[in-house]
mmCIF file of C-alpha atoms in Angstrom:
data_model
loop_
_atom_site.group_PDB
_atom_site.id
_atom_site.type_symbol
_atom_site.label_atom_id
_atom_site.label_comp_id
_atom_site.label_asym_id
_atom_site.label_seq_id
_atom_site.Cartn_x
_atom_site.Cartn_y
_atom_site.Cartn_z
ATOM 1 C CA UNK A 258 -62.544 60.801 -93.572
ATOM 2 C CA UNK A 259 -59.939 62.991 -92.201
ATOM 3 C CA UNK A 260 -56.443 61.586 -92.421
ATOM 4 C CA UNK A 261 -54.612 60.613 -89.100
ATOM 5 C CA UNK A 262 -51.745 62.764 -88.125
ATOM 6 C CA UNK A 263 -48.444 61.400 -89.392
ATOM 7 C CA UNK A 264 -46.167 59.967 -86.585
ATOM 8 C CA UNK A 265 -42.400 60.162 -86.721
ATOM 9 C CA UNK A 266 -40.485 57.020 -87.675
ATOM 10 C CA UNK A 267 -38.880 56.741 -84.195
ATOM 11 C CA UNK A 268 -39.639 58.007 -80.725
ATOM 12 C CA UNK A 269 -37.226 58.190 -77.740
ATOM 13 C CA UNK A 270 -38.548 56.107 -74.838
ATOM 14 C CA UNK A 271 -39.360 57.926 -71.735
ATOM 15 C CA UNK A 272 -36.930 57.235 -68.795
ATOM 16 C CA UNK A 273 -38.136 54.827 -66.157
ATOM 17 C CA UNK A 274 -37.367 55.797 -62.570
ATOM 18 C CA UNK A 275 -35.429 52.951 -60.742
ATOM 19 C CA UNK A 276 -35.428 53.143 -56.936
ATOM 20 C CA UNK A 277 -31.915 53.398 -55.476
ATOM 21 C CA UNK A 278 -30.641 50.469 -53.303
ATOM 22 C CA UNK A 279 -30.381 51.241 -49.604
ATOM 23 C CA UNK A 280 -26.774 51.962 -48.494
ATOM 24 C CA UNK A 281 -25.434 49.338 -46.064
ATOM 25 C CA UNK A 282 -23.646 50.535 -42.913
ATOM 26 C CA UNK A 283 -19.870 50.109 -43.050
ATOM 27 C CA UNK A 284 -17.865 48.595 -40.162
ATOM 28 C CA UNK A 285 -15.399 51.003 -38.635
ATOM 29 C CA UNK A 286 -11.857 50.361 -39.778
ATOM 30 C CA UNK A 287 -9.546 48.754 -37.173
ATOM 31 C CA UNK A 288 -7.020 51.215 -35.870
ATOM 32 C CA UNK A 289 -3.474 50.498 -36.999
ATOM 33 C CA UNK A 290 -1.071 50.418 -34.020
ATOM 34 C CA UNK A 291 1.878 52.705 -34.284
ATOM 35 C CA UNK A 292 5.174 51.104 -35.171
ATOM 36 C CA UNK A 293 6.855 52.094 -31.921
ATOM 37 C CA UNK A 294 4.355 49.966 -29.885
ATOM 38 C CA UNK A 295 5.328 46.661 -31.531
ATOM 39 C CA UNK A 296 7.420 44.442 -29.160
ATOM 40 C CA UNK A 297 11.010 43.960 -30.131
ATOM 41 C CA UNK A 298 10.935 40.180 -29.528
ATOM 42 C CA UNK A 299 7.875 39.497 -31.680
ATOM 43 C CA UNK A 300 10.059 39.024 -34.696
ATOM 44 C CA UNK A 301 13.014 36.624 -35.046
ATOM 45 C CA UNK A 302 15.810 36.934 -32.449
ATOM 46 C CA UNK A 303 18.344 39.538 -33.168
ATOM 47 C CA UNK A 304 21.759 38.657 -34.468
ATOM 48 C CA UNK A 305 23.353 39.760 -31.179
ATOM 49 C CA UNK A 306 21.234 37.371 -29.128
ATOM 50 C CA UNK A 307 21.971 34.468 -31.452
ATOM 51 C CA UNK A 308 25.699 35.185 -31.317
ATOM 52 C CA UNK A 309 25.610 35.398 -27.506
ATOM 53 C CA UNK A 310 23.832 32.025 -27.198
ATOM 54 C CA UNK A 311 26.301 30.430 -29.591
ATOM 55 C CA UNK A 312 29.230 31.835 -27.601
ATOM 56 C CA UNK A 313 27.860 30.468 -24.325
ATOM 57 C CA UNK A 314 27.383 27.021 -25.867
ATOM 58 C CA UNK A 315 30.940 27.072 -27.193
ATOM 59 C CA UNK A 316 32.365 28.031 -23.778
ATOM 60 C CA UNK A 317 30.422 25.198 -22.130
ATOM 61 C CA UNK A 318 31.819 22.705 -24.633
ATOM 62 C CA UNK A 319 35.352 23.984 -24.028
ATOM 63 C CA UNK A 320 34.947 23.589 -20.261
ATOM 64 C CA UNK A 321 33.692 20.024 -20.657
ATOM 65 C CA UNK A 322 36.553 19.199 -22.995
ATOM 66 C CA UNK A 323 39.087 20.686 -20.582
ATOM 67 C CA UNK A 324 37.681 18.654 -17.676
ATOM 68 C CA UNK A 325 37.745 15.465 -19.740
ATOM 69 C CA UNK A 326 41.366 16.040 -20.770
ATOM 70 C CA UNK A 327 42.411 16.708 -17.166
ATOM 71 C CA UNK A 328 40.699 13.536 -15.966
ATOM 72 C CA UNK A 329 42.288 11.389 -18.650
ATOM 73 C CA UNK A 330 45.756 12.785 -18.095
ATOM 74 C CA UNK A 331 45.377 12.269 -14.344
ATOM 75 C CA UNK A 332 44.329 8.664 -14.871
ATOM 76 C CA UNK A 333 47.206 8.043 -17.279
ATOM 77 C CA UNK A 334 49.690 9.537 -14.826
ATOM 78 C CA UNK A 335 48.329 7.361 -12.031
ATOM 79 C CA UNK A 336 48.502 4.195 -14.106
ATOM 80 C CA UNK A 337 52.032 5.045 -15.283
ATOM 81 C CA UNK A 338 53.042 5.350 -11.647
ATOM 82 C CA UNK A 339 51.475 1.971 -10.928
ATOM 83 C CA UNK A 340 53.349 0.360 -13.813
ATOM 84 C CA UNK A 341 56.663 1.716 -12.568
ATOM 85 C CA UNK A 342 55.945 0.212 -9.146
ATOM 86 C CA UNK A 343 54.339 -3.242 -9.513
ATOM 87 C CA UNK A 344 54.204 -3.765 -5.737
ATOM 88 C CA UNK A 345 52.125 -0.629 -5.354
ATOM 89 C CA UNK A 346 49.848 -1.748 -8.182
ATOM 90 C CA UNK A 347 49.350 -5.108 -6.489
ATOM 91 C CA UNK A 348 48.544 -3.419 -3.170
ATOM 92 C CA UNK A 349 46.073 -1.114 -4.914
ATOM 93 C CA UNK A 350 44.295 -4.119 -6.352
ATOM 94 C CA UNK A 351 44.161 -5.731 -2.924
ATOM 95 C CA UNK A 352 42.705 -2.608 -1.288
ATOM 96 C CA UNK A 353 39.996 -2.488 -3.940
ATOM 97 C CA UNK A 354 39.198 -6.140 -3.304
ATOM 98 C CA UNK A 355 38.949 -5.394 0.436
ATOM 99 C CA UNK A 356 36.290 -2.757 -0.225
ATOM 100 C CA UNK A 357 38.249 0.467 0.223
ATOM 101 C CA UNK A 358 37.189 3.385 -1.949
ATOM 102 C CA UNK A 359 39.217 4.684 -4.899
ATOM 103 C CA UNK A 360 39.281 8.098 -3.188
ATOM 104 C CA UNK A 361 41.191 6.710 -0.188
ATOM 105 C CA UNK A 362 43.451 4.554 -2.364
ATOM 106 C CA UNK A 363 44.423 7.600 -4.444
ATOM 107 C CA UNK A 364 45.451 9.393 -1.248
ATOM 108 C CA UNK A 365 47.531 6.434 -0.109
ATOM 109 C CA UNK A 366 49.205 6.129 -3.504
ATOM 110 C CA UNK A 367 49.984 9.841 -3.644
ATOM 111 C CA UNK A 368 51.665 9.791 -0.209
ATOM 112 C CA UNK A 369 53.586 6.520 -0.521
ATOM 113 C CA UNK A 370 57.315 7.010 0.164
ATOM 114 C CA UNK A 371 59.645 5.911 -2.588
ATOM 115 C CA UNK A 372 62.028 4.052 -0.250
ATOM 116 C CA UNK A 373 59.493 2.093 1.829
ATOM 117 C CA UNK A 374 60.607 -1.488 2.437
ATOM 118 C CA UNK A 375 57.315 -3.202 3.334
ATOM 119 C CA UNK A 376 54.552 -1.374 1.487
ATOM 120 C CA UNK A 377 51.699 -3.426 2.938
ATOM 121 C CA UNK A 378 52.890 -2.843 6.501
ATOM 122 C CA UNK A 379 53.217 0.874 5.765
ATOM 123 C CA UNK A 380 49.644 1.064 4.448
ATOM 124 C CA UNK A 381 48.327 -0.853 7.456
ATOM 125 C CA UNK A 382 50.138 1.547 9.782
ATOM 126 C CA UNK A 383 48.707 4.597 8.016
ATOM 127 C CA UNK A 384 45.173 3.199 8.242
ATOM 128 C CA UNK A 385 45.605 2.401 11.946
ATOM 129 C CA UNK A 386 46.868 5.894 12.750
ATOM 130 C CA UNK A 387 43.949 7.503 10.928
ATOM 131 C CA UNK A 388 41.250 5.260 12.422
ATOM 132 C CA UNK A 389 39.928 6.747 15.669
ATOM 133 C CA UNK A 390 38.840 4.218 18.287
ATOM 134 C CA UNK A 391 39.247 6.072 21.585
ATOM 135 C CA UNK A 392 41.524 3.388 23.011
ATOM 136 C CA UNK A 393 43.063 5.896 25.428
ATOM 137 C CA UNK A 394 39.626 6.881 26.779
ATOM 138 C CA UNK A 395 37.537 4.927 29.292
ATOM 139 C CA UNK A 396 34.796 2.692 27.932
ATOM 140 C CA UNK A 397 31.296 4.103 27.519
ATOM 141 C CA UNK A 398 29.985 2.101 30.457
ATOM 142 C CA UNK A 399 32.713 3.638 32.618
ATOM 143 C CA UNK A 400 32.183 7.197 31.425
ATOM 144 C CA UNK A 401 28.456 7.324 32.131
ATOM 145 C CA UNK A 402 26.144 10.010 30.792
ATOM 146 C CA UNK A 403 22.992 10.205 28.701
ATOM 147 C CA UNK A 404 23.213 8.507 25.301
ATOM 148 C CA UNK A 405 20.668 8.223 22.491
ATOM 149 C CA UNK A 406 21.331 5.439 19.996
ATOM 150 C CA UNK A 407 20.220 6.500 16.507
ATOM 151 C CA UNK A 408 20.469 4.873 13.096
ATOM 152 C CA UNK A 409 18.620 3.363 10.189
ATOM 153 C CA UNK A 410 16.135 0.513 10.352
ATOM 154 C CA UNK A 411 17.413 -2.911 11.285
ATOM 155 C CA UNK A 412 20.943 -1.944 12.309
ATOM 156 C CA UNK A 413 20.542 -3.390 15.823
ATOM 157 C CA UNK A 414 19.959 -0.308 17.999
ATOM 158 C CA UNK A 415 17.741 -2.084 20.546
ATOM 159 C CA UNK A 416 20.116 -5.032 20.888
ATOM 160 C CA UNK A 417 23.099 -2.678 21.167
ATOM 161 C CA UNK A 418 21.252 -0.713 23.866
ATOM 162 C CA UNK A 419 20.685 -3.934 25.797
ATOM 163 C CA UNK A 420 24.356 -4.944 25.445
ATOM 164 C CA UNK A 421 25.604 -1.588 26.685
ATOM 165 C CA UNK A 422 23.049 -1.598 29.526
ATOM 166 C CA UNK A 423 24.054 -5.100 30.616
ATOM 167 C CA UNK A 424 27.749 -4.185 30.531
ATOM 168 C CA UNK A 425 27.077 -1.141 32.708
ATOM 169 C CA UNK A 426 24.788 -2.975 35.148
ATOM 170 C CA UNK A 427 27.404 -5.689 35.639
ATOM 171 C CA UNK A 428 29.899 -3.058 36.859
ATOM 172 C CA UNK A 429 27.804 -0.432 38.638
ATOM 173 C CA UNK A 430 24.499 -2.169 39.372
ATOM 174 C CA UNK A 431 21.042 -1.743 37.803
ATOM 175 C CA UNK A 432 20.066 0.964 40.285
ATOM 176 C CA UNK A 433 22.406 3.423 38.564
ATOM 177 C CA UNK A 434 20.936 2.786 35.105
ATOM 178 C CA UNK A 435 17.950 4.323 33.337
ATOM 179 C CA UNK A 436 16.330 3.057 30.125
ATOM 180 C CA UNK A 437 14.049 5.053 27.823
ATOM 181 C CA UNK A 438 12.513 4.004 24.521
ATOM 182 C CA UNK A 439 11.199 6.297 21.807
ATOM 183 C CA UNK A 440 10.313 3.534 19.365
ATOM 184 C CA UNK A 441 6.586 3.955 18.823
ATOM 185 C CA UNK A 442 6.587 2.737 15.204
ATOM 186 C CA UNK A 443 7.428 -0.958 15.340
ATOM 187 C CA UNK A 444 4.964 -3.466 16.721
ATOM 188 C CA UNK A 445 6.337 -4.937 19.926
ATOM 189 C CA UNK A 446 9.357 -2.622 20.041
ATOM 190 C CA UNK A 447 8.632 -1.628 23.641
ATOM 191 C CA UNK A 448 8.319 -5.236 24.736
ATOM 192 C CA UNK A 449 11.689 -6.167 23.261
ATOM 193 C CA UNK A 450 13.561 -3.622 25.369
ATOM 194 C CA UNK A 451 11.349 -4.318 28.398
ATOM 195 C CA UNK A 452 12.289 -7.986 28.147
ATOM 196 C CA UNK A 453 15.955 -7.038 28.320
ATOM 197 C CA UNK A 454 15.159 -4.627 31.148
ATOM 198 C CA UNK A 455 13.504 -7.359 33.204
ATOM 199 C CA UNK A 456 16.569 -9.571 32.775
ATOM 200 C CA UNK A 457 18.869 -6.766 33.888
ATOM 201 C CA UNK A 458 16.494 -5.538 36.573
ATOM 202 C CA UNK A 459 15.823 -2.042 35.173
ATOM 203 C CA UNK A 460 12.452 -0.454 34.401
ATOM 204 C CA UNK A 461 11.963 0.847 30.859
ATOM 205 C CA UNK A 462 10.200 4.180 30.361
ATOM 206 C CA UNK A 463 8.422 5.296 27.177
ATOM 207 C CA UNK A 464 8.439 8.829 25.745
ATOM 208 C CA UNK A 465 6.182 9.764 22.826
ATOM 209 C CA UNK A 466 7.333 13.368 22.366
ATOM 210 C CA UNK A 467 10.083 15.734 23.399
ATOM 211 C CA UNK A 468 8.192 17.088 26.392
ATOM 212 C CA UNK A 469 7.763 13.594 27.833
ATOM 213 C CA UNK A 470 11.427 12.869 27.116
ATOM 214 C CA UNK A 471 12.572 15.960 28.999
ATOM 215 C CA UNK A 472 10.354 15.016 31.960
ATOM 216 C CA UNK A 473 11.907 11.536 32.044
ATOM 217 C CA UNK A 474 15.406 12.992 31.873
ATOM 218 C CA UNK A 475 14.608 15.121 34.902
ATOM 219 C CA UNK A 476 13.211 12.048 36.671
ATOM 220 C CA UNK A 477 16.356 10.007 35.902
ATOM 221 C CA UNK A 478 18.853 12.810 36.465
ATOM 222 C CA UNK A 479 20.329 10.989 39.448
ATOM 223 C CA UNK A 480 21.348 7.943 37.389
ATOM 224 C CA UNK A 481 24.972 7.477 36.364
ATOM 225 C CA UNK A 482 23.958 6.308 32.871
ATOM 226 C CA UNK A 483 20.754 6.759 30.871
ATOM 227 C CA UNK A 484 20.306 4.980 27.544
ATOM 228 C CA UNK A 485 17.676 6.049 24.992
ATOM 229 C CA UNK A 486 16.574 3.595 22.312
ATOM 230 C CA UNK A 487 15.161 5.437 19.294
ATOM 231 C CA UNK A 488 13.016 4.339 16.364
ATOM 232 C CA UNK A 489 14.731 3.004 13.291
ATOM 233 C CA UNK A 490 14.155 5.447 10.433
ATOM 234 C CA UNK A 491 15.668 5.200 6.963
ATOM 235 C CA UNK A 492 18.318 7.795 6.227
ATOM 236 C CA UNK A 493 16.228 9.187 3.362
ATOM 237 C CA UNK A 494 13.009 9.401 5.382
ATOM 238 C CA UNK A 495 11.722 12.896 6.133
ATOM 239 C CA UNK A 496 11.171 11.878 9.770
ATOM 240 C CA UNK A 497 14.920 11.602 10.323
ATOM 241 C CA UNK A 498 15.120 15.339 10.939
ATOM 242 C CA UNK A 499 12.261 15.145 13.456
ATOM 243 C CA UNK A 500 14.042 12.389 15.368
ATOM 244 C CA UNK A 501 17.284 14.358 15.530
ATOM 245 C CA UNK A 502 15.400 17.386 16.830
ATOM 246 C CA UNK A 503 13.674 15.252 19.452
ATOM 247 C CA UNK A 504 16.974 14.025 20.882
ATOM 248 C CA UNK A 505 18.573 17.448 20.553
ATOM 249 C CA UNK A 506 18.502 18.059 24.319
ATOM 250 C CA UNK A 507 21.730 19.586 25.595
ATOM 251 C CA UNK A 508 22.385 16.687 27.972
ATOM 252 C CA UNK A 509 21.955 13.958 25.314
ATOM 253 C CA UNK A 510 24.939 12.591 23.435
ATOM 254 C CA UNK A 511 24.135 10.714 20.238
ATOM 255 C CA UNK A 512 25.689 7.382 19.273
ATOM 256 C CA UNK A 513 25.243 6.442 15.627
ATOM 257 C CA UNK A 514 24.803 2.706 15.040
ATOM 258 C CA UNK A 515 26.069 1.686 11.582
ATOM 259 C CA UNK A 516 25.636 -1.695 9.957
ATOM 260 C CA UNK A 517 29.182 -2.785 9.062
ATOM 261 C CA UNK A 518 27.795 -5.172 6.427
ATOM 262 C CA UNK A 519 26.276 -2.352 4.348
ATOM 263 C CA UNK A 520 27.675 -1.080 1.081
ATOM 264 C CA UNK A 521 30.079 1.822 1.188
ATOM 265 C CA UNK A 522 27.704 4.225 -0.564
ATOM 266 C CA UNK A 523 24.910 3.327 1.877
ATOM 267 C CA UNK A 524 27.169 3.961 4.876
ATOM 268 C CA UNK A 525 28.171 7.286 3.340
ATOM 269 C CA UNK A 526 24.509 8.267 2.971
ATOM 270 C CA UNK A 527 23.750 7.312 6.585
ATOM 271 C CA UNK A 528 26.658 9.358 7.953
ATOM 272 C CA UNK A 529 25.490 12.455 6.111
ATOM 273 C CA UNK A 530 21.779 12.110 6.925
ATOM 274 C CA UNK A 531 22.311 11.437 10.644
ATOM 275 C CA UNK A 532 24.981 14.143 10.987
ATOM 276 C CA UNK A 533 27.645 11.763 12.198
ATOM 277 C CA UNK A 534 30.097 14.609 12.771
ATOM 278 C CA UNK A 535 27.884 15.854 15.637
ATOM 279 C CA UNK A 536 27.696 12.448 17.333
ATOM 280 C CA UNK A 537 29.744 11.245 20.268
ATOM 281 C CA UNK A 538 30.915 8.277 18.210
ATOM 282 C CA UNK A 539 29.919 5.368 16.020
ATOM 283 C CA UNK A 540 29.002 1.807 16.964
ATOM 284 C CA UNK A 541 29.722 -0.733 14.236
ATOM 285 C CA UNK A 542 27.114 -3.465 14.417
ATOM 286 C CA UNK A 543 26.814 -6.855 12.703
ATOM 287 C CA UNK A 544 30.523 -7.428 12.259
ATOM 288 C CA UNK A 545 29.738 -11.134 12.131
ATOM 289 C CA UNK A 546 27.646 -10.542 8.980
ATOM 290 C CA UNK A 547 30.133 -8.281 7.183
ATOM 291 C CA UNK A 548 32.003 -10.063 4.391
ATOM 292 C CA UNK A 549 34.242 -7.007 3.955
ATOM 293 C CA UNK A 550 34.983 -4.523 6.718
ATOM 294 C CA UNK A 551 36.844 -2.163 4.384
ATOM 295 C CA UNK A 552 33.844 0.017 3.363
ATOM 296 C CA UNK A 553 32.915 0.777 6.980
ATOM 297 C CA UNK A 554 36.477 1.594 8.067
ATOM 298 C CA UNK A 555 36.998 3.631 4.899
ATOM 299 C CA UNK A 556 34.024 5.840 5.790
ATOM 300 C CA UNK A 557 35.203 6.208 9.400
ATOM 301 C CA UNK A 558 38.665 7.328 8.258
ATOM 302 C CA UNK A 559 37.487 9.799 5.624
ATOM 303 C CA UNK A 560 34.907 11.396 7.942
ATOM 304 C CA UNK A 561 37.273 11.255 10.963
ATOM 305 C CA UNK A 562 34.705 9.489 13.168
ATOM 306 C CA UNK A 563 35.446 7.601 16.349
ATOM 307 C CA UNK A 564 34.496 3.923 16.694
ATOM 308 C CA UNK A 565 33.442 3.617 20.351
ATOM 309 C CA UNK A 566 32.296 -0.014 20.218
ATOM 310 C CA UNK A 567 31.485 -2.967 17.990
ATOM 311 C CA UNK A 568 28.766 -5.609 18.094
ATOM 312 C CA UNK A 569 29.368 -8.959 16.437
ATOM 313 C CA UNK A 570 26.378 -11.087 17.365
ATOM 314 C CA UNK A 571 23.030 -11.337 19.156
ATOM 315 C CA UNK A 572 24.248 -12.434 22.560
ATOM 316 C CA UNK A 573 23.763 -9.962 25.409
ATOM 317 C CA UNK A 574 26.203 -8.755 26.654
ATOM 318 C CA UNK A 575 28.887 -11.148 25.366
ATOM 319 C CA UNK A 576 28.890 -9.703 21.845
ATOM 320 C CA UNK A 577 29.729 -6.136 22.888
ATOM 321 C CA UNK A 578 33.417 -5.226 22.490
ATOM 322 C CA UNK A 579 35.929 -2.445 22.140
ATOM 323 C CA UNK A 580 38.345 -3.244 19.341
ATOM 324 C CA UNK A 581 41.628 -1.490 18.696
ATOM 325 C CA UNK A 582 42.487 0.164 15.410
ATOM 326 C CA UNK A 583 45.089 -2.540 14.817
ATOM 327 C CA UNK A 584 42.523 -5.325 15.189
ATOM 328 C CA UNK A 585 39.957 -3.610 12.943
ATOM 329 C CA UNK A 586 42.441 -2.808 10.174
ATOM 330 C CA UNK A 587 43.944 -6.292 10.328
ATOM 331 C CA UNK A 588 40.491 -7.794 9.900
ATOM 332 C CA UNK A 589 39.649 -5.430 7.030
ATOM 333 C CA UNK A 590 42.859 -6.257 5.136
ATOM 334 C CA UNK A 591 42.105 -9.957 5.245
ATOM 335 C CA UNK A 592 39.598 -9.329 2.494
ATOM 336 C CA UNK A 593 37.329 -12.195 1.569
ATOM 337 C CA UNK A 594 34.249 -12.514 -0.533
ATOM 338 C CA UNK A 595 33.379 -14.306 -3.719
ATOM 339 C CA UNK A 596 35.841 -14.590 -6.595
ATOM 340 C CA UNK A 597 33.196 -13.110 -8.898
ATOM 341 C CA UNK A 598 33.699 -9.701 -7.270
ATOM 342 C CA UNK A 599 37.511 -9.670 -7.349
ATOM 343 C CA UNK A 600 39.189 -7.284 -9.743
ATOM 344 C CA UNK A 601 41.804 -8.291 -12.272
ATOM 345 C CA UNK A 602 44.741 -6.037 -13.114
ATOM 346 C CA UNK A 603 42.957 -4.757 -16.219
ATOM 347 C CA UNK A 604 39.859 -3.980 -14.169
ATOM 348 C CA UNK A 605 41.909 -1.714 -11.909
ATOM 349 C CA UNK A 606 42.691 0.454 -14.940
ATOM 350 C CA UNK A 607 38.972 0.855 -15.594
ATOM 351 C CA UNK A 608 38.321 1.895 -11.998
ATOM 352 C CA UNK A 609 40.953 4.602 -11.941
ATOM 353 C CA UNK A 610 40.089 6.077 -15.320
ATOM 354 C CA UNK A 611 36.870 7.349 -13.753
ATOM 355 C CA UNK A 612 36.953 10.951 -12.434
ATOM 356 C CA UNK A 613 37.961 11.186 -8.761
ATOM 357 C CA UNK A 614 35.232 11.951 -6.243
ATOM 358 C CA UNK A 615 36.642 15.225 -4.984
ATOM 359 C CA UNK A 616 33.884 15.781 -2.447
ATOM 360 C CA UNK A 617 34.683 12.554 -0.629
ATOM 361 C CA UNK A 618 38.447 13.052 -0.384
ATOM 362 C CA UNK A 619 39.976 13.435 3.019
ATOM 363 C CA UNK A 620 39.940 17.101 3.884
ATOM 364 C CA UNK A 621 43.052 17.143 6.020
ATOM 365 C CA UNK A 622 44.944 14.371 4.257
ATOM 366 C CA UNK A 623 46.338 11.178 5.703
ATOM 367 C CA UNK A 624 48.725 11.257 8.635
ATOM 368 C CA UNK A 625 51.572 9.113 7.371
#
C-alpha cells in the first residue's frame, strides 16, 4: 500500500473569531461650573468678617463694664453721703419703710440742704408742695361737667360714681344729674348702679357702643353733671384701648380711679396704660385698706397728677372726701405694716446699690 503523506510535527491553530462585546452608552459628563460663579460665603468666613465681629463683641463688653463701674461708683458715693449724715440715712430708711420709691428718695437726698434744722419736716414740706390736690379749685360736684370714671377691675368705680352722684344731688338736686353705665361685662353691674340711682332719685341709662353714648350725651346735655360708669378692664387687657376710644368724646373728662392699696409697680402700670396724664385727675380709692399710702402718693408726685378726691369706705356718700396734701403726706409718713417688711440699715445699702430707674425719675425735679 501506498504510504500516507508525512505531516509536520506541529501545526499553527487556526484563529477563532470572537464576537465583540456591545459598547455601553456613556452618561454625559456633568458640566463644571466656572470659578467666578461660586458664592463668596460658601467657604469659611473671611478674616475681615471675623475681626469685625470680634471688635463689636469687645465694644459691647466695654460698654457693659463702663455702665457697671458708673453704677457702682454712684452707689458708693450715695452711701458715703449717707454715712456722713446719719440723720439723712435714718430718714431714707424711714421713707423706704413707708413705701416710697428709691427714685424719689434719690431726688430728695440729692436736693437736701446742708444746713436744714429739721430734716423730716423739710421732706414732708417738699412732698406736700409737689403733691397736687386742687385745694384751691372748687370740688367736682360744684364744678359740674361730664365725667367718665375709668380704671382697672375692682378699684371701686361704681361705688365712687354713686358717692359723687349722691354728693352732687344733695347740693343741686337729682334733676340736674345724669347717670350712664357702660359696664356690659359684669353680671348685675347695671343693677348695682340702678340701685344707687333709685336711692338718689336718678334714672340710669345704658350705652353699649359709642353711637349710643353720644345719643345719650345729647339727651342729657341740659344736666349740670353727667357721670359715666365704665367697665373694669385690667390695665394689660387689649380692650383698654377700645374703652379709652369709646369715652374719647370731646365733652367727656376722664377720672382715673386708682386703688391706693396696690403695689407701687402696679399703680405705675395703671397710670401708663390708662394715660393718666390726659385725665382730669385721679381718685384714690380704698384708703381704708391701704397699709402704706406712700406708693400711691409717690406715683402721683412723679407723674405730676392731681388727686381730686379720695374714697375710704363703702358708705355712700359719707366715705367721699377731699383731702389736702398735708393730710395725705402726714398719713403716708406714719408708715405701718408688718415688721417682716421693714428694712435694716444694711438692707438700705442693698437697695441703693441697684442701678437707678432713670425712666421713672421726676422730669422737672422736685420743687424744694
